[in-house]
XYZ file of N, CA and C in Angstrom:
300
model
N 16.467 4.808 30.515
C 15.420 5.316 29.646
C 14.628 4.123 29.102
N 13.330 4.155 29.259
C 12.483 3.058 28.786
C 12.320 3.145 27.267
N 11.861 2.051 26.673
C 11.633 2.049 25.225
C 10.569 3.072 24.852
N 9.555 3.217 25.683
C 8.504 4.196 25.402
C 9.079 5.607 25.342
N 10.058 5.901 26.185
C 10.703 7.219 26.174
C 11.641 7.355 24.980
N 12.302 6.260 24.635
C 13.239 6.294 23.506
C 12.519 6.520 22.181
N 11.276 6.064 22.100
C 10.498 6.233 20.869
C 10.450 7.698 20.462
N 10.314 8.565 21.441
C 10.202 10.001 21.161
C 11.483 10.598 20.594
N 12.625 9.950 20.846
C 13.910 10.492 20.399
C 14.394 9.878 19.090
N 13.707 8.862 18.597
C 14.163 8.149 17.404
C 13.755 8.891 16.137
N 14.588 8.738 15.086
C 14.205 9.318 13.798
C 13.163 8.415 13.134
N 12.543 8.906 12.087
C 11.435 8.190 11.452
C 11.843 6.807 10.943
N 12.987 6.717 10.285
C 13.423 5.439 9.724
C 13.652 4.410 10.827
N 14.281 4.828 11.917
C 14.516 3.919 13.041
C 13.202 3.491 13.672
N 12.276 4.409 13.734
C 10.972 4.115 14.322
C 10.207 3.098 13.467
N 10.298 3.230 12.165
C 9.646 2.273 11.268
C 10.279 0.894 11.428
N 11.612 0.835 11.512
C 12.287 -0.445 11.716
C 11.883 -1.066 13.049
N 11.806 -0.246 14.086
C 11.402 -0.744 15.401
C 9.984 -1.304 15.338
N 9.085 -0.596 14.656
C 7.707 -1.077 14.518
C 7.670 -2.417 13.787
N 8.432 -2.525 12.700
C 8.457 -3.773 11.940
C 8.991 -4.921 12.786
N 10.045 -4.660 13.544
C 10.593 -5.694 14.422
C 9.618 -6.055 15.531
N 8.940 -5.068 16.088
C 7.967 -5.337 17.150
C 6.812 -6.172 16.610
N 6.373 -5.884 15.405
C 5.305 -6.690 14.799
C 5.761 -8.124 14.597
N 7.017 -8.287 14.176
C 7.556 -9.631 13.988
C 7.583 -10.371 15.320
N 8.023 -9.696 16.378
C 8.080 -10.319 17.697
C 6.688 -10.608 18.252
N 5.717 -9.788 17.909
C 4.338 -10.023 18.351
C 3.830 -11.372 17.860
N 4.268 -11.749 16.677
C 3.776 -12.976 16.057
C 4.506 -14.221 16.542
N 5.608 -14.054 17.247
C 6.368 -15.216 17.699
C 6.189 -15.403 19.203
N 6.141 -16.651 19.646
C 5.963 -16.894 21.080
C 7.226 -16.532 21.859
N 7.049 -16.143 23.095
C 8.197 -15.817 23.937
C 7.904 -14.622 24.814
N 8.846 -14.320 25.682
C 8.637 -13.235 26.641
C 8.602 -11.870 25.957
N 9.275 -11.748 24.816
C 9.304 -10.471 24.105
C 7.976 -10.160 23.421
N 7.135 -11.163 23.288
C 5.849 -10.979 22.616
C 5.002 -9.936 23.339
N 4.941 -10.016 24.667
C 4.139 -9.057 25.437
C 4.706 -7.647 25.347
N 6.032 -7.535 25.410
C 6.665 -6.217 25.301
C 6.389 -5.606 23.929
N 6.508 -6.429 22.904
C 6.266 -5.950 21.543
C 4.810 -5.525 21.379
N 3.899 -6.309 21.935
C 2.473 -5.984 21.831
C 2.163 -4.655 22.507
N 2.889 -4.338 23.557
C 2.678 -3.066 24.247
C 3.306 -1.902 23.481
N 4.397 -2.168 22.772
C 5.105 -1.101 22.062
C 4.457 -0.708 20.736
N 3.884 -1.667 20.029
C 3.357 -1.382 18.690
C 2.368 -0.214 18.693
N 1.387 -0.170 19.592
C 0.471 0.983 19.571
C 1.172 2.308 19.855
N 2.174 2.286 20.728
C 2.918 3.515 21.025
C 3.688 3.992 19.797
N 4.320 3.049 19.121
C 5.099 3.381 17.923
C 4.179 3.920 16.832
N 3.064 3.222 16.612
C 2.143 3.655 15.562
C 1.540 5.021 15.874
N 1.270 5.280 17.140
C 0.742 6.595 17.526
C 1.772 7.687 17.260
N 3.031 7.412 17.575
C 4.084 8.400 17.340
C 4.272 8.640 15.843
N 4.255 7.565 15.045
C 4.378 7.724 13.592
C 3.207 8.526 13.026
N 2.006 8.261 13.512
C 0.831 9.002 13.045
C 0.929 10.473 13.432
N 1.404 10.734 14.635
C 1.567 12.120 15.094
C 2.570 12.855 14.209
N 3.670 12.198 13.904
C 4.683 12.829 13.052
C 4.146 13.069 11.646
N 3.406 12.105 11.135
C 2.844 12.243 9.791
C 1.862 13.406 9.736
N 1.094 13.580 10.795
C 0.109 14.666 10.810
C 0.766 16.042 10.858
N 2.002 16.099 11.331
C 2.708 17.380 11.422
C 3.457 17.740 10.143
N 3.588 16.770 9.236
C 4.298 17.041 7.988
C 3.432 17.921 7.100
N 4.070 18.827 6.364
C 3.286 19.678 5.461
C 2.687 18.847 4.328
N 1.543 19.274 3.869
C 0.873 18.598 2.768
C 1.661 18.866 1.492
N 1.907 17.809 0.736
C 2.642 17.964 -0.514
C 1.731 18.571 -1.566
N 2.231 19.605 -2.211
C 1.477 20.234 -3.289
C 1.787 19.504 -4.590
N 0.754 19.286 -5.358
C 0.905 18.613 -6.639
C 0.698 19.649 -7.733
N 1.642 19.695 -8.654
C 1.557 20.689 -9.726
C 0.489 20.297 -10.746
N 0.056 21.280 -11.507
C -0.922 21.027 -12.562
C -0.353 20.067 -13.594
N 0.941 20.187 -13.856
C 1.582 19.308 -14.831
C 1.540 17.856 -14.355
N 1.779 17.653 -13.064
C 1.730 16.301 -12.511
C 0.317 15.744 -12.596
N -0.669 16.571 -12.244
C -2.059 16.130 -12.334
C -2.438 15.786 -13.769
N -1.992 16.606 -14.716
C -2.288 16.351 -16.126
C -1.632 15.056 -16.586
N -0.411 14.833 -16.149
C 0.303 13.613 -16.503
C -0.408 12.384 -15.936
N -0.835 12.480 -14.683
C -1.547 11.365 -14.059
C -2.874 11.105 -14.762
N -3.570 12.167 -15.160
C -4.840 12.013 -15.872
C -4.617 11.356 -17.230
N -3.547 11.750 -17.913
C -3.239 11.159 -19.213
C -2.911 9.675 -19.067
N -2.157 9.332 -18.031
C -1.827 7.923 -17.789
C -3.079 7.121 -17.470
N -3.976 7.698 -16.684
C -5.221 7.010 -16.337
C -6.083 6.804 -17.576
N -6.141 7.814 -18.442
C -6.923 7.698 -19.674
C -6.333 6.628 -20.588
N -5.018 6.595 -20.675
C -4.346 5.591 -21.501
C -4.615 4.192 -20.954
N -4.558 4.042 -19.629
C -4.821 2.749 -19.004
C -6.264 2.317 -19.235
N -7.203 3.261 -19.153
C -8.613 2.942 -19.387
C -8.832 2.513 -20.837
N -8.171 3.201 -21.760
C -8.293 2.862 -23.181
C -7.722 1.469 -23.442
N -6.588 1.170 -22.834
C -5.968 -0.140 -22.985
C -6.862 -1.226 -22.394
N -7.435 -0.970 -21.228
C -8.330 -1.941 -20.596
C -9.549 -2.203 -21.471
N -10.094 -1.153 -22.077
C -11.248 -1.308 -22.965
C -10.874 -2.133 -24.192
N -9.679 -1.900 -24.731
C -9.224 -2.658 -25.897
C -9.031 -4.130 -25.545
N -8.484 -4.391 -24.379
C -8.282 -5.775 -23.939
C -9.629 -6.470 -23.761
N -10.577 -5.758 -23.156
C -11.911 -6.329 -22.957
C -12.592 -6.598 -24.291
N -12.477 -5.671 -25.233
C -13.079 -5.855 -26.555
C -12.447 -7.042 -27.265
N -11.142 -7.199 -27.131
C -10.440 -8.319 -27.740
C -10.925 -9.635 -27.139
N -11.088 -9.667 -25.827
C -11.561 -10.879 -25.161
C -12.974 -11.223 -25.613
N -13.828 -10.209 -25.746
C -15.200 -10.436 -26.210
C -15.209 -10.951 -27.646
N -14.335 -10.404 -28.481
C -14.256 -10.850 -29.873
C -13.789 -12.298 -29.944
N -12.817 -12.656 -29.130
C -12.335 -14.044 -29.106
C -13.440 -14.990 -28.637
N -14.182 -14.550 -27.627
C -15.274 -15.369 -27.108
C -16.354 -15.558 -28.172
N -16.685 -14.495 -28.878
C -17.691 -14.581 -29.944
C -17.210 -15.496 -31.063
N -15.937 -15.410 -31.403
C -15.382 -16.261 -32.455
C -15.407 -17.725 -32.023
N -15.096 -17.983 -30.766
C -15.123 -19.355 -30.263
C -16.543 -19.905 -30.284
N -17.515 -19.076 -29.909
C -18.919 -19.503 -29.943
C -19.362 -19.778 -31.374
N -18.907 -18.953 -32.301
C -19.264 -19.155 -33.711
C -18.663 -20.455 -34.233
N -17.436 -20.751 -33.854
C -16.799 -22.004 -34.272
C -17.551 -23.201 -33.700
N -17.953 -23.103 -32.432
C -18.702 -24.193 -31.804
C -20.046 -24.396 -32.496
N -20.704 -23.296 -32.840
C -22.002 -23.390 -33.510
C -21.851 -24.005 -34.899
N -20.780 -23.647 -35.598
C -20.548 -24.176 -36.942
C -20.180 -25.656 -36.887
N -19.460 -26.046 -35.841
C -19.028 -27.432 -35.716
C -20.151 -28.313 -35.170
N -21.055 -27.714 -34.450
C -22.029 -28.507 -33.720
C -23.307 -28.664 -34.353
């Protein structure tokens, strides 16, 4: 059984490991480099095919609300950090003007 045929029988985790190893071998010189270069597209195509067949995950309203609240909190924190930086910059400019 060739590696291309074995790809179809492997579970997802094994397939991901094989892809990672093939990518590593692609980057190193040697006879395995060509084999790895030929396998990577086959592996990635099989992984993409499997991913496309998986059902779409449904996200609950509670999860969406939680994510929105976290995003709002992060935006508020970012705005506060930016305002603090601007205040420090203004204070530094005022000190320079007073000293100069």
